[in-house]
PDB file of C-alpha atoms in Angstrom:
ATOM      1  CA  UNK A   1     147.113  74.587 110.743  1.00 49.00           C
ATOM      2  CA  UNK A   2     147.083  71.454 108.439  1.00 52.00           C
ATOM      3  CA  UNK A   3     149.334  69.845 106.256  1.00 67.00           C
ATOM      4  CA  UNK A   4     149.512  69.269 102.817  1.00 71.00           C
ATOM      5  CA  UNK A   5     147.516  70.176 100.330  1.00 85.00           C
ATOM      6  CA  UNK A   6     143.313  70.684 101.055  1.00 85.00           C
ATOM      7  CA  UNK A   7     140.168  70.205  99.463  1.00 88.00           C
ATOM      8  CA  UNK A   8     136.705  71.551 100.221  1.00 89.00           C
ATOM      9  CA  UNK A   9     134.608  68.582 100.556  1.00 89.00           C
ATOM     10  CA  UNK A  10     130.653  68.961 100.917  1.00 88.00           C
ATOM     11  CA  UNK A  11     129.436  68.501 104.809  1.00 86.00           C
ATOM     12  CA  UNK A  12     125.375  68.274 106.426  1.00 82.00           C
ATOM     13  CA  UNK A  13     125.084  71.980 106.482  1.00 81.00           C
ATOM     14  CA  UNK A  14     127.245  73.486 103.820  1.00 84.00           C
ATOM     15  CA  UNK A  15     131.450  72.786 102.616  1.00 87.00           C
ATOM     16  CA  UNK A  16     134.336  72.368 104.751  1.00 86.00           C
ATOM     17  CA  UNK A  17     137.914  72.848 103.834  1.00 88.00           C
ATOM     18  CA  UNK A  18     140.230  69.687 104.482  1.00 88.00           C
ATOM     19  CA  UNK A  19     143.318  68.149 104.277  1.00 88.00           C
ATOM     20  CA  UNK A  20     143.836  64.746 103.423  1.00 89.00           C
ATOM     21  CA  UNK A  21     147.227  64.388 104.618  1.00 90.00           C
ATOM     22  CA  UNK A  22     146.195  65.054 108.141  1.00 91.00           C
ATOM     23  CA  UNK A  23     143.515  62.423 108.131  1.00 91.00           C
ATOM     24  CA  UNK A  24     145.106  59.890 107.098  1.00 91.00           C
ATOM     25  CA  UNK A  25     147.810  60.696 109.816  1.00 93.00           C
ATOM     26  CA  UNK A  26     145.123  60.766 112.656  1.00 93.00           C
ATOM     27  CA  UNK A  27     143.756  57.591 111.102  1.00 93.00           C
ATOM     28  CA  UNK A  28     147.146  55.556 111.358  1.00 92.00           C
ATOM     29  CA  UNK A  29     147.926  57.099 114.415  1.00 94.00           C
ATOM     30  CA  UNK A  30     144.450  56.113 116.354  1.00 93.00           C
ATOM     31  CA  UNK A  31     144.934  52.382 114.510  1.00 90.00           C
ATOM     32  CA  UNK A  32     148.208  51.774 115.710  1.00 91.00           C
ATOM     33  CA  UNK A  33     146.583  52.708 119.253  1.00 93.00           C
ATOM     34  CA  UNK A  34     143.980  50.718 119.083  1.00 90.00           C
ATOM     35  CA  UNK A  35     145.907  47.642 118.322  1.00 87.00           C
ATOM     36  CA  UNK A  36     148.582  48.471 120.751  1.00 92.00           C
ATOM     37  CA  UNK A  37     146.216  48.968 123.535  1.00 92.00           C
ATOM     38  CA  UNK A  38     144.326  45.910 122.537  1.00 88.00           C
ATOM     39  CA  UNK A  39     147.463  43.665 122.664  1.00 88.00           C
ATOM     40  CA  UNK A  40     148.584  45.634 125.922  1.00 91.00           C
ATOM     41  CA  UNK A  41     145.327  44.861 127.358  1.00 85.00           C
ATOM     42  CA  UNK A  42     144.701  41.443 126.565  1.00 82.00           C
ATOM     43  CA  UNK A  43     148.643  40.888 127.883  1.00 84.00           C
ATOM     44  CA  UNK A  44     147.706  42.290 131.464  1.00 83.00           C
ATOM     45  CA  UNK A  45     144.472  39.953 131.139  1.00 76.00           C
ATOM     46  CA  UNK A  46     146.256  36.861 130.565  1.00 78.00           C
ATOM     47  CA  UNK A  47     148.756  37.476 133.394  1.00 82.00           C
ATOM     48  CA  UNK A  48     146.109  37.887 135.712  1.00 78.00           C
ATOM     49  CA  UNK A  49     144.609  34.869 135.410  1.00 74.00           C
ATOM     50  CA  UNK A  50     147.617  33.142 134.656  1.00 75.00           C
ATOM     51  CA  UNK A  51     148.872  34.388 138.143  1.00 79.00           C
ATOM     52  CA  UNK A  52     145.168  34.017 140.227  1.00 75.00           C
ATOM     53  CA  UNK A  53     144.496  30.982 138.463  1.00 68.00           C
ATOM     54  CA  UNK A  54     140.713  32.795 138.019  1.00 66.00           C
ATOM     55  CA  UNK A  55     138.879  35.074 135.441  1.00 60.00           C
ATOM     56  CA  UNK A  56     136.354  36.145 137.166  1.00 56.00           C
ATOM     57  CA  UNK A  57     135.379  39.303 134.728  1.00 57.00           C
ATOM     58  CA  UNK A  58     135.287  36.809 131.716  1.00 56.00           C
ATOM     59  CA  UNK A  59     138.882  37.443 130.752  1.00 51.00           C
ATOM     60  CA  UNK A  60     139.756  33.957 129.548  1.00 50.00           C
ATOM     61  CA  UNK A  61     137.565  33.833 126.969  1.00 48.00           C
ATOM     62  CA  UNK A  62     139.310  37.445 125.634  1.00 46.00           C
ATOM     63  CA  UNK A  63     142.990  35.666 125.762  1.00 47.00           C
ATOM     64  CA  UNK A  64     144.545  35.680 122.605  1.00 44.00           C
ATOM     65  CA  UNK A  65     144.687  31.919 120.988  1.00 44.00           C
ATOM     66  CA  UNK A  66     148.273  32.092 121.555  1.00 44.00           C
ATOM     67  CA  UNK A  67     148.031  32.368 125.248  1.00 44.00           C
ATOM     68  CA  UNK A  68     145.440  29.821 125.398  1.00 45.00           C
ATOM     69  CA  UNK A  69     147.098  26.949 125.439  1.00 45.00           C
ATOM     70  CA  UNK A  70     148.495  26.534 128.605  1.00 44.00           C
ATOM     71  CA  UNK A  71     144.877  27.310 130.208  1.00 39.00           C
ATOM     72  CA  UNK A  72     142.652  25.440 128.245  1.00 43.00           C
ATOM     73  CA  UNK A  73     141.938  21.418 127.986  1.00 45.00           C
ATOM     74  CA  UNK A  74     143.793  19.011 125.507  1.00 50.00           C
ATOM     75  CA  UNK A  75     141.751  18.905 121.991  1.00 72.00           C
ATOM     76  CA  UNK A  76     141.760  15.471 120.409  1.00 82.00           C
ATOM     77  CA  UNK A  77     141.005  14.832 116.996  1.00 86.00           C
ATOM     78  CA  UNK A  78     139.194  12.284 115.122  1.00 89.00           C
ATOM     79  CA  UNK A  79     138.620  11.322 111.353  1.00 92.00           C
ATOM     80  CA  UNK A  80     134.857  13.288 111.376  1.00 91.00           C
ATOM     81  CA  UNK A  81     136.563  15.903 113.416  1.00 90.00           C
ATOM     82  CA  UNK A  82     139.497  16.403 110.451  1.00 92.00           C
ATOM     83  CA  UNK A  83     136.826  15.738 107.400  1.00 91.00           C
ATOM     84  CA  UNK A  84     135.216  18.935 108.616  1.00 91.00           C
ATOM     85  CA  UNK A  85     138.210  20.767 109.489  1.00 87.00           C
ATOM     86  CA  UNK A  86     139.156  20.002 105.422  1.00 90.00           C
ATOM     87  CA  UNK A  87     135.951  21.450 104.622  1.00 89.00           C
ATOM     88  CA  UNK A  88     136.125  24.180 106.420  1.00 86.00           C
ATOM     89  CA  UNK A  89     139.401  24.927 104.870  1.00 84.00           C
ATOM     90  CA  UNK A  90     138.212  24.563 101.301  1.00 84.00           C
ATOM     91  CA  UNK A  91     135.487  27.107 102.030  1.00 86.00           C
ATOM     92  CA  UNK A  92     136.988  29.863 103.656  1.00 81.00           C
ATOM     93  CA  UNK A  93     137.953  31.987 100.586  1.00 82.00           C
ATOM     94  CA  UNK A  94     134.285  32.019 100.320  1.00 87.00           C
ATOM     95  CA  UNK A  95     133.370  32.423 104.190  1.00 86.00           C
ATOM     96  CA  UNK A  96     135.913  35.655 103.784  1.00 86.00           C
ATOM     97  CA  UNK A  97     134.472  36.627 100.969  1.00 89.00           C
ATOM     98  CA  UNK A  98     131.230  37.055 102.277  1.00 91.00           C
ATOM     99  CA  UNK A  99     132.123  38.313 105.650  1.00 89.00           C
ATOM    100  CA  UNK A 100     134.390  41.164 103.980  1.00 91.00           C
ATOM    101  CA  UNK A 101     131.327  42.185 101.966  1.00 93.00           C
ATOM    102  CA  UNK A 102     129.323  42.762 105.322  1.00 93.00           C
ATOM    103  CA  UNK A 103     132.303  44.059 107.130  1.00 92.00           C
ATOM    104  CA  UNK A 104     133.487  46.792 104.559  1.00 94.00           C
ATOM    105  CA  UNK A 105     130.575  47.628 102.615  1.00 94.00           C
ATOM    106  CA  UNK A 106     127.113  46.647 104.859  1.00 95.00           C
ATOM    107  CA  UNK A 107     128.485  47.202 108.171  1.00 94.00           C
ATOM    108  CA  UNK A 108     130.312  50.533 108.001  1.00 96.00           C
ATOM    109  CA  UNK A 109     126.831  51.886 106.619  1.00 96.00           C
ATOM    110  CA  UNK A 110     124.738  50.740 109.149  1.00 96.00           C
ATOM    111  CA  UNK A 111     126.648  51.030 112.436  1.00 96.00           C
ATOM    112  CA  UNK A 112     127.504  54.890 111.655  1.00 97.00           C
ATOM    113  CA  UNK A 113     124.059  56.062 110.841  1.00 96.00           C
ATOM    114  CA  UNK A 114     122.817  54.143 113.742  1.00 96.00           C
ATOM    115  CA  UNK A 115     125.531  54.679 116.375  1.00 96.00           C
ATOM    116  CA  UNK A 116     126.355  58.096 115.402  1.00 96.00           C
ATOM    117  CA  UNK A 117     124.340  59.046 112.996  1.00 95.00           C
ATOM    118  CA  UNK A 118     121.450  58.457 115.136  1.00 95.00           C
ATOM    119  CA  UNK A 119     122.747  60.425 118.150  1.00 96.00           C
ATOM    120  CA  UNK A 120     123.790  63.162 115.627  1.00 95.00           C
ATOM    121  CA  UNK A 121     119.964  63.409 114.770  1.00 94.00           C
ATOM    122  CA  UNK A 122     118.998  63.618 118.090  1.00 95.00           C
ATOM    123  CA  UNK A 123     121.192  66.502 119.222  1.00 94.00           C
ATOM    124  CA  UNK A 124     120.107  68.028 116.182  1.00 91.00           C
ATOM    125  CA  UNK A 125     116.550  68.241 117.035  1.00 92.00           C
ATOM    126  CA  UNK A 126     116.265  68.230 120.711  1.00 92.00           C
ATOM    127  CA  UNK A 127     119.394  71.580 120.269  1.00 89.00           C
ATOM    128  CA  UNK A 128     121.876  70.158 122.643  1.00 90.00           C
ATOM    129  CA  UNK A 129     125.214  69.846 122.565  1.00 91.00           C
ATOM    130  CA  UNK A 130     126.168  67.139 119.540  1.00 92.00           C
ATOM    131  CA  UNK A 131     129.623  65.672 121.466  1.00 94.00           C
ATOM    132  CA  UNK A 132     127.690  63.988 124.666  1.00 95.00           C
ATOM    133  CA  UNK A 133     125.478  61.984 122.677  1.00 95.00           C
ATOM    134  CA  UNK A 134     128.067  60.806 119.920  1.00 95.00           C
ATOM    135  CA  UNK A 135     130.681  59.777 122.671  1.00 96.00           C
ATOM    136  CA  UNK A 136     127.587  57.877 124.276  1.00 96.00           C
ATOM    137  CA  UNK A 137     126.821  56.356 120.573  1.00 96.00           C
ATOM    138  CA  UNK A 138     130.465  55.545 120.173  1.00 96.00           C
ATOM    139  CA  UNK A 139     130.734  54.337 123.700  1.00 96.00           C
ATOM    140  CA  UNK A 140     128.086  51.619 122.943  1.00 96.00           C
ATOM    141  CA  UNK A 141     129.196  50.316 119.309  1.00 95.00           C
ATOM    142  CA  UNK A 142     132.675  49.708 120.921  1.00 93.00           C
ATOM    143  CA  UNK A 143     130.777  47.751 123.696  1.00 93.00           C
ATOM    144  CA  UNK A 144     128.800  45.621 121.471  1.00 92.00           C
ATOM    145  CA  UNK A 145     132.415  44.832 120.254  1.00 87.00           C
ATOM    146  CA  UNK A 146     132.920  42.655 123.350  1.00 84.00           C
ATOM    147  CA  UNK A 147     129.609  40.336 122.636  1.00 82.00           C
ATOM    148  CA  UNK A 148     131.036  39.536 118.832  1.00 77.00           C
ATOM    149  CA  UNK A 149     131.939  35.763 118.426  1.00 72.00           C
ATOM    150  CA  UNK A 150     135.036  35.112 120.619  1.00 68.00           C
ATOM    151  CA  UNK A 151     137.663  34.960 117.786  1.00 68.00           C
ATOM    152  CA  UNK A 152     136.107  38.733 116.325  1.00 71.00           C
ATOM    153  CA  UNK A 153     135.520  39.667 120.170  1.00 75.00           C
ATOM    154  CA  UNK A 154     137.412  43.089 120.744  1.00 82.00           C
ATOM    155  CA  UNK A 155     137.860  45.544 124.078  1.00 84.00           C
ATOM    156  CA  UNK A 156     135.364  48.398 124.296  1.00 89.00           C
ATOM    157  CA  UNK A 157     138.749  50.755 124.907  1.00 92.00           C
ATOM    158  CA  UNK A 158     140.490  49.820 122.013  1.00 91.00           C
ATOM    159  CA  UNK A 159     137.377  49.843 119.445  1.00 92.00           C
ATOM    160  CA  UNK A 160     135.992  53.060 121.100  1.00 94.00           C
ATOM    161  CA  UNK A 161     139.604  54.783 120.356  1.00 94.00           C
ATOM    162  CA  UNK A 162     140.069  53.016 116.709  1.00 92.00           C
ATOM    163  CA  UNK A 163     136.448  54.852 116.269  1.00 93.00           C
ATOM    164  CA  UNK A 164     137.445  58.564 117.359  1.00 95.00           C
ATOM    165  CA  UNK A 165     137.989  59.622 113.964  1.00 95.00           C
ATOM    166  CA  UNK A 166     134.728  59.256 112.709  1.00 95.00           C
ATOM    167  CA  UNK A 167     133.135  60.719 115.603  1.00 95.00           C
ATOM    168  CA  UNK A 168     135.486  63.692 114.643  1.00 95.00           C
ATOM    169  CA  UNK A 169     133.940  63.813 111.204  1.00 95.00           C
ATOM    170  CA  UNK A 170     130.181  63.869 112.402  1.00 95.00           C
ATOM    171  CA  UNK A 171     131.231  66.873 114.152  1.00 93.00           C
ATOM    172  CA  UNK A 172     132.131  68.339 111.349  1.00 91.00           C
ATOM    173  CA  UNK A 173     129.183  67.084 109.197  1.00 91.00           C
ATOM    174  CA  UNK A 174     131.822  64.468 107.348  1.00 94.00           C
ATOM    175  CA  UNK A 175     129.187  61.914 107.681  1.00 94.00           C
ATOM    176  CA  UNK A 176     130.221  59.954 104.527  1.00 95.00           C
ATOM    177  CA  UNK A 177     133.765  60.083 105.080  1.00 94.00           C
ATOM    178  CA  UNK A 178     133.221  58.962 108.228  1.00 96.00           C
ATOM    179  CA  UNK A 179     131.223  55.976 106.596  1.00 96.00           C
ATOM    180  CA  UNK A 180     134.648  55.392 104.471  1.00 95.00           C
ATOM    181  CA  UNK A 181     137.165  55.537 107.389  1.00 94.00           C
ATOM    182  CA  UNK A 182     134.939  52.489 109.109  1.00 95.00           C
ATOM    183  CA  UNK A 183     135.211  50.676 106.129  1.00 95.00           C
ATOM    184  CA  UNK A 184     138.804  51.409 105.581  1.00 91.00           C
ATOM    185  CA  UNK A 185     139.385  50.070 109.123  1.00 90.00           C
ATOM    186  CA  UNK A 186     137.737  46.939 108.134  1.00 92.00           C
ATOM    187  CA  UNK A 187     138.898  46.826 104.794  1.00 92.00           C
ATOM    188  CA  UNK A 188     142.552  46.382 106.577  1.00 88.00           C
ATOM    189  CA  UNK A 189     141.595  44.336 109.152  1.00 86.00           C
ATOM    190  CA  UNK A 190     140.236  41.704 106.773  1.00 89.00           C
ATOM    191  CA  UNK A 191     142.982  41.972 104.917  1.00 89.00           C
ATOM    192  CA  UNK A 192     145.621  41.098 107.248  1.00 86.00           C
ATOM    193  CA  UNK A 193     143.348  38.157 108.858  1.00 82.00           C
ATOM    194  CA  UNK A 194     143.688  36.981 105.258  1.00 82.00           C
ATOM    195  CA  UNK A 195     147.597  37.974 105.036  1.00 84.00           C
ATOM    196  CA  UNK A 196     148.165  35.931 108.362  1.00 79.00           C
ATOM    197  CA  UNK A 197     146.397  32.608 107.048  1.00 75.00           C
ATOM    198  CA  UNK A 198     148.251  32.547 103.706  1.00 75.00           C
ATOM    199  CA  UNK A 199     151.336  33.604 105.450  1.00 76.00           C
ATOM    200  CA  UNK A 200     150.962  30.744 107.889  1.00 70.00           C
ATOM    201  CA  UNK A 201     150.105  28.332 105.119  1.00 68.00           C
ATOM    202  CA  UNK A 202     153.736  29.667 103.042  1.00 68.00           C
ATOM    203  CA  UNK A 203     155.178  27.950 106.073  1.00 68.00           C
ATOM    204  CA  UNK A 204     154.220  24.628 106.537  1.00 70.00           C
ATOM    205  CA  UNK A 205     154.960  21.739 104.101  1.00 76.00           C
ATOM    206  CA  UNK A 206     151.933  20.568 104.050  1.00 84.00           C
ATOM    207  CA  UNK A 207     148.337  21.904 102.779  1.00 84.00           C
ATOM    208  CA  UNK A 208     144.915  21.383 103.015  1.00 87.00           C
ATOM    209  CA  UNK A 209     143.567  18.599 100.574  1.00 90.00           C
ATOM    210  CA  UNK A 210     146.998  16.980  99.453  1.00 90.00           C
ATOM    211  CA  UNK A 211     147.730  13.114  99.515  1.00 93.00           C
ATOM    212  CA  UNK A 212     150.390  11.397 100.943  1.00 94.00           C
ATOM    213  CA  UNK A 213     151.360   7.364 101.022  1.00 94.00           C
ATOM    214  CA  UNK A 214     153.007   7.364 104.974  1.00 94.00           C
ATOM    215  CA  UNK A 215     154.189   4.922 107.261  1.00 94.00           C
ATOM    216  CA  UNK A 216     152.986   4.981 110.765  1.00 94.00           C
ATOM    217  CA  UNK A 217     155.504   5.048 113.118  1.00 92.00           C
ATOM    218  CA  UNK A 218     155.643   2.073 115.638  1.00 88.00           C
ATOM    219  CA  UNK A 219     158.879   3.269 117.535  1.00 84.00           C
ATOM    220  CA  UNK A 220     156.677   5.402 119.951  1.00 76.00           C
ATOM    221  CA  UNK A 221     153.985   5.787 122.289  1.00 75.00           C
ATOM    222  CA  UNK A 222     150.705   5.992 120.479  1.00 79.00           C
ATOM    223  CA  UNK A 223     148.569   7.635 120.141  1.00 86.00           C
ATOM    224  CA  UNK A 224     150.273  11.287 121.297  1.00 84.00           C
ATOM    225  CA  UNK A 225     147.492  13.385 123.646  1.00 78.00           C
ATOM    226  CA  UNK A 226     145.655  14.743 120.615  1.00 82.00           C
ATOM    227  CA  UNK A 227     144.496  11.063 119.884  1.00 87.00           C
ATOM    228  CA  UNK A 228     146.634  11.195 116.420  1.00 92.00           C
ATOM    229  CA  UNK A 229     149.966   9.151 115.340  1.00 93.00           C
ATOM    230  CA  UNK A 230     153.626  10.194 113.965  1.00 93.00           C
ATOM    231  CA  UNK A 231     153.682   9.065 110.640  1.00 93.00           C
ATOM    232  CA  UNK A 232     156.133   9.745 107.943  1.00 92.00           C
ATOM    233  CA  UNK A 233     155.861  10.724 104.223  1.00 91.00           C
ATOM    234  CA  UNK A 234     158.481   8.487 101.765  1.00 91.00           C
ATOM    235  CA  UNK A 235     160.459  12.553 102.340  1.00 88.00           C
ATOM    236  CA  UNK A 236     160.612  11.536 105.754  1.00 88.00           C
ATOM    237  CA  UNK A 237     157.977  14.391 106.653  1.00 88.00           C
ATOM    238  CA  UNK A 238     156.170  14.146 109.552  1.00 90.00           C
ATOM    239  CA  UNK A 239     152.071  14.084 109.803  1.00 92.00           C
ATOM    240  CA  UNK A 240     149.932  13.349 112.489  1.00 93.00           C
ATOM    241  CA  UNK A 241     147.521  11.099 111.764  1.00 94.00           C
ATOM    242  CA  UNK A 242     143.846   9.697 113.112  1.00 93.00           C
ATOM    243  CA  UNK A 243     142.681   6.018 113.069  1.00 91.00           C
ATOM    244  CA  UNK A 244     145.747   4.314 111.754  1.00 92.00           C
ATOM    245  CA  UNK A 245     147.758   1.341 113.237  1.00 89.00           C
ATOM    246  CA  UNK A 246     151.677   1.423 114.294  1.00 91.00           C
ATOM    247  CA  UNK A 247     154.075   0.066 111.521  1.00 91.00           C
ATOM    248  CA  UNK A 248     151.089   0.168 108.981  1.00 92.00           C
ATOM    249  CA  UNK A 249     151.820   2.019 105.403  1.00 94.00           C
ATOM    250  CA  UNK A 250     148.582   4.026 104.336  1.00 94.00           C
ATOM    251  CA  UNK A 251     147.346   6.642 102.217  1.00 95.00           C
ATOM    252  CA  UNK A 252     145.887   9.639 104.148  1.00 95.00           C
ATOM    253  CA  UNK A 253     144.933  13.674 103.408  1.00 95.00           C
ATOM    254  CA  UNK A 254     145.784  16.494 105.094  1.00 93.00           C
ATOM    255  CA  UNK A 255     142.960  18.188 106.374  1.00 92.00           C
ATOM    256  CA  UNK A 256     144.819  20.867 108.031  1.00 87.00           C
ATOM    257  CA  UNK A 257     148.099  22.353 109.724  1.00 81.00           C
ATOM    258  CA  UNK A 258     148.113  23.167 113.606  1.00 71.00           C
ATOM    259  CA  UNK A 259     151.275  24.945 114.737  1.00 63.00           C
ATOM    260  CA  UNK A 260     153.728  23.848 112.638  1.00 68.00           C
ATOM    261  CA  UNK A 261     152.383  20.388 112.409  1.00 79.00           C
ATOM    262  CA  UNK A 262     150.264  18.086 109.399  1.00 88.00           C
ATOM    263  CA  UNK A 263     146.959  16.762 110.731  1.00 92.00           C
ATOM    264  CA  UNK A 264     145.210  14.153 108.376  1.00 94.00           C
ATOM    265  CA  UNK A 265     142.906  11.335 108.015  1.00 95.00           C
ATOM    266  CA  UNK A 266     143.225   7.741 106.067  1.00 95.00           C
ATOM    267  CA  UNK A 267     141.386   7.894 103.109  1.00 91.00           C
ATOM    268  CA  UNK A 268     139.911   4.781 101.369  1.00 74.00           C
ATOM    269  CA  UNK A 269     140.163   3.795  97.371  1.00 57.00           C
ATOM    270  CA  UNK A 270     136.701   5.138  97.343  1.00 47.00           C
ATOM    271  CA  UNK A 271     137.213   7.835  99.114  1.00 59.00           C
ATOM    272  CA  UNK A 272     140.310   9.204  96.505  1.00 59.00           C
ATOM    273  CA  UNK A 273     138.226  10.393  94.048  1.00 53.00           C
ATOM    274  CA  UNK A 274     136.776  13.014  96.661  1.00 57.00           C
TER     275      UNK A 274
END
């Protein structure tokens, strides 16, 4: 029995009745699995190497970036190094941009009609039954998950379940709504990668591009392990700067915030135009 009121949508071979309200709830449900047994996962992963000191199945490289940090070597910084971090920063409205174009409208399109849309073909012509082969289709696009660049990389398990809605729908012959449940999944997805930047930017004092006259501070060891040194705004704010001298007043720009601290860069009287 569904819930809520239901429509009678068209399918491959004919209509089928359906009820919105019981879709969506599958759909949040399976999400919210997904993402649980992603984090769950990844947890167990980092405590195994954390414990064995190893990853021998490749697990470091799925840790979360949080995690990371206590495994990984010391990053130093240096002016090139926090140029291009600036210019990465002023282009990644436009990197998102382009990458939530492919994710919600190209992508959806082309991994459904090949990864179940193609198996739904096959068991259509060879007669067999249609559920082996779309598991099998399924079972590979979540794999493929794991060979995405490390910061998109995802578990087959979690992907695969995330994914069992629209295999529902090509059993029913839903093929285009399953086409607009994977792009609903990215739709969100994007949208909270995006959500998490600007709400991490909200918190820090300082952002990308801005100009400060500091002080260097010559009190302290420099430079800290990250190659930079203290320095501090005339609001005694604190940014962590590249090629500067202790006790030496300068005008630098903030190329970008790591954790909750200001990285930047002296800039020249040429260079303040930029």
């Amino acid at each position: 029995m569904g819930f809520g009121p239901s429509i009678s949508v068209p399918t491959i071979t004919g209509t089928q009745v359906v009820y919105p309200a019981r879709l969506l709830a599958a759909w949040a449900v399976l999400t919210v699995t997904g993402l649980v047994l992603e984090r769950v996962i990844r947890r167990i992963q980092y405590w195994i190497v954390k414990i064995t000191g190893t990853h021998t199945f490749g697990w470091y490289s799925f840790l979360h970036s949080d995690h990371q940090d206590d495994l990984r070597e010391t990053e130093t910084y240096t002016v090139a190094d926090l140029k291009d971090r600036l210019d990465w920063e002023r282009k990644w409205w436009r990197r998102t941009t382009r990458r939530g174009v492919r994710a919600v409208v190209i992508a959806p399109v082309v991994e459904e009609l090949t990864f179940r849309g193609g198996p739904y073909l096959l068991a259509v012509t060879l007669g067999v039954a249609q559920l082996p082969l779309l598991v099998a289709g399924s079972v590979l696009w979540a794999y493929l998950h794991t060979r995405n660049p490390r910061r998109y990389r995802r578990g087959t398990l979690p992907v695969f379940v995330s994914g069992l809605l629209s295999l529902y729908l090509w059993l029913i012959g839903l093929w285009w709504l399953a086409i607009l449940v994977h792009a609903g999944n990215n739709l969100v997805a994007i949208a909270l990668e995006a959500s998490e930047k600007w709400w991490r930017r909200w918190q820090h004092s300082f952002s990308p591009g801005e100009e400060y006259t500091v002080t260097v501070d010559d009190r302290s060891p420099q430079p800290d392990r990250h190659g930079l040194y203290r320095a501090y705004t005339p609001a005694e704010e604190t940014l962590h700067v590249a090629d500067v001298e202790p006790g030496e007043t300068t005008r630098v720009r903030v190329a970008t915030t790591v954790g909750f601290h200001g990285y930047a860069y002296p800039i020249t009287e040429s260079g303040q135009a930029d």
